[in-house]
């Protein structure tokens, strides 16, 4: 028998509308196709990180493409690649790539 403790860090359940689910899938496919740096990352991790990014965007009042690209950049740079983009000085380039994907998707 296992019990969750107060300090456990279980991932939250991904709950979203059918429209948001379509956006998450499309965005994940675009990220997979446009970011060879993420080749080693599993599809499940990409989907989860994409969902987290959209969830953060939904919680802000400012949802212009620049802000959204910044949210995606930070999610993937910090939580997926352990600051790999920042360490290699690719911050602006990667943000622009996310921006381009978002403008096509939305």
CSV table of C-alpha atoms in Angstrom, one decimal:
chain,number,residue,atom,x,y,z
A,1,UNK,CA,0.0,0.0,0.0
A,2,UNK,CA,1.3,3.5,-0.8
A,3,UNK,CA,0.1,6.8,0.4
A,4,UNK,CA,0.8,10.2,-0.9
A,5,UNK,CA,2.6,12.3,1.7
A,6,UNK,CA,2.2,16.0,2.2
A,7,UNK,CA,5.6,16.6,0.5
A,8,UNK,CA,5.0,14.5,-2.5
A,9,UNK,CA,5.4,16.1,-5.9
A,10,UNK,CA,3.0,14.2,-8.1
A,11,UNK,CA,2.4,15.8,-11.4
A,12,UNK,CA,-1.0,17.5,-11.7
A,13,UNK,CA,-3.6,15.9,-13.8
A,14,UNK,CA,-3.8,17.4,-17.2
A,15,UNK,CA,-7.3,18.8,-17.5
A,16,UNK,CA,-8.3,20.9,-20.5
A,17,UNK,CA,-11.0,21.7,-22.9
A,18,UNK,CA,-11.2,19.8,-26.2
A,19,UNK,CA,-10.1,23.0,-28.0
A,20,UNK,CA,-7.1,23.4,-25.7
A,21,UNK,CA,-6.2,19.7,-26.2
A,22,UNK,CA,-6.1,20.2,-30.0
A,23,UNK,CA,-3.8,23.2,-29.5
A,24,UNK,CA,-1.5,21.2,-27.2
A,25,UNK,CA,-1.3,18.4,-29.7
A,26,UNK,CA,-0.6,20.8,-32.6
A,27,UNK,CA,1.9,22.8,-30.6
A,28,UNK,CA,3.7,19.7,-29.4
A,29,UNK,CA,4.0,18.4,-33.0
A,30,UNK,CA,5.3,21.8,-34.1
A,31,UNK,CA,7.8,21.9,-31.3
A,32,UNK,CA,8.9,18.3,-32.2
A,33,UNK,CA,9.4,19.4,-35.8
A,34,UNK,CA,11.1,22.7,-35.2
A,35,UNK,CA,13.4,21.9,-32.3
A,36,UNK,CA,15.9,19.2,-33.0
A,37,UNK,CA,17.5,20.1,-29.7
A,38,UNK,CA,14.5,18.3,-28.0
A,39,UNK,CA,14.9,15.0,-30.0
A,40,UNK,CA,15.9,13.1,-26.8
A,41,UNK,CA,12.9,14.3,-24.9
A,42,UNK,CA,10.0,11.9,-24.8
A,43,UNK,CA,6.6,12.7,-26.3
A,44,UNK,CA,5.0,12.5,-22.9
A,45,UNK,CA,7.4,15.2,-21.5
A,46,UNK,CA,6.8,17.4,-24.5
A,47,UNK,CA,3.1,17.2,-24.2
A,48,UNK,CA,3.2,17.8,-20.4
A,49,UNK,CA,5.5,20.8,-20.9
A,50,UNK,CA,3.3,22.2,-23.6
A,51,UNK,CA,0.3,21.8,-21.4
A,52,UNK,CA,2.1,23.5,-18.5
A,53,UNK,CA,3.0,26.4,-20.8
A,54,UNK,CA,-0.6,26.9,-21.9
A,55,UNK,CA,-1.8,26.6,-18.4
A,56,UNK,CA,0.5,29.4,-17.3
A,57,UNK,CA,-0.6,31.5,-20.2
A,58,UNK,CA,-4.2,31.0,-19.3
A,59,UNK,CA,-3.4,32.3,-15.8
A,60,UNK,CA,-2.0,35.6,-17.0
A,61,UNK,CA,-3.9,38.7,-18.1
A,62,UNK,CA,-1.3,39.4,-20.9
A,63,UNK,CA,-1.5,36.8,-23.7
A,64,UNK,CA,0.2,38.5,-26.6
A,65,UNK,CA,2.5,36.3,-28.8
A,66,UNK,CA,5.7,37.7,-27.3
A,67,UNK,CA,4.5,36.9,-23.7
A,68,UNK,CA,3.4,33.4,-24.8
A,69,UNK,CA,6.7,32.7,-26.5
A,70,UNK,CA,8.5,33.8,-23.3
A,71,UNK,CA,6.4,31.4,-21.3
A,72,UNK,CA,7.2,28.5,-23.6
A,73,UNK,CA,10.9,29.4,-23.6
A,74,UNK,CA,11.1,29.5,-19.8
A,75,UNK,CA,9.2,26.2,-19.5
A,76,UNK,CA,11.4,24.3,-21.9
A,77,UNK,CA,14.7,26.0,-20.9
A,78,UNK,CA,14.2,25.6,-17.2
A,79,UNK,CA,12.2,22.4,-16.7
A,80,UNK,CA,13.0,20.3,-19.8
A,81,UNK,CA,16.6,21.2,-20.7
A,82,UNK,CA,18.0,22.5,-17.4
A,83,UNK,CA,18.9,26.0,-18.8
A,84,UNK,CA,20.6,24.5,-21.9
A,85,UNK,CA,19.3,27.3,-24.2
A,86,UNK,CA,20.3,30.1,-21.8
A,87,UNK,CA,23.7,28.6,-21.1
A,88,UNK,CA,24.5,28.5,-24.9
A,89,UNK,CA,23.3,32.1,-25.5
A,90,UNK,CA,20.3,31.0,-27.6
A,91,UNK,CA,17.6,32.9,-25.6
A,92,UNK,CA,16.5,35.3,-28.3
A,93,UNK,CA,16.7,32.8,-31.1
A,94,UNK,CA,14.6,30.2,-29.3
A,95,UNK,CA,12.0,32.8,-28.2
A,96,UNK,CA,11.7,33.8,-31.9
A,97,UNK,CA,11.2,30.2,-32.9
A,98,UNK,CA,8.4,29.7,-30.3
A,99,UNK,CA,6.9,33.1,-31.4
A,100,UNK,CA,6.8,31.8,-35.0
A,101,UNK,CA,5.1,28.6,-34.1
A,102,UNK,CA,2.5,30.3,-31.9
A,103,UNK,CA,1.6,32.8,-34.7
A,104,UNK,CA,1.0,29.9,-37.1
A,105,UNK,CA,-0.9,27.9,-34.6
A,106,UNK,CA,-3.2,30.6,-33.1
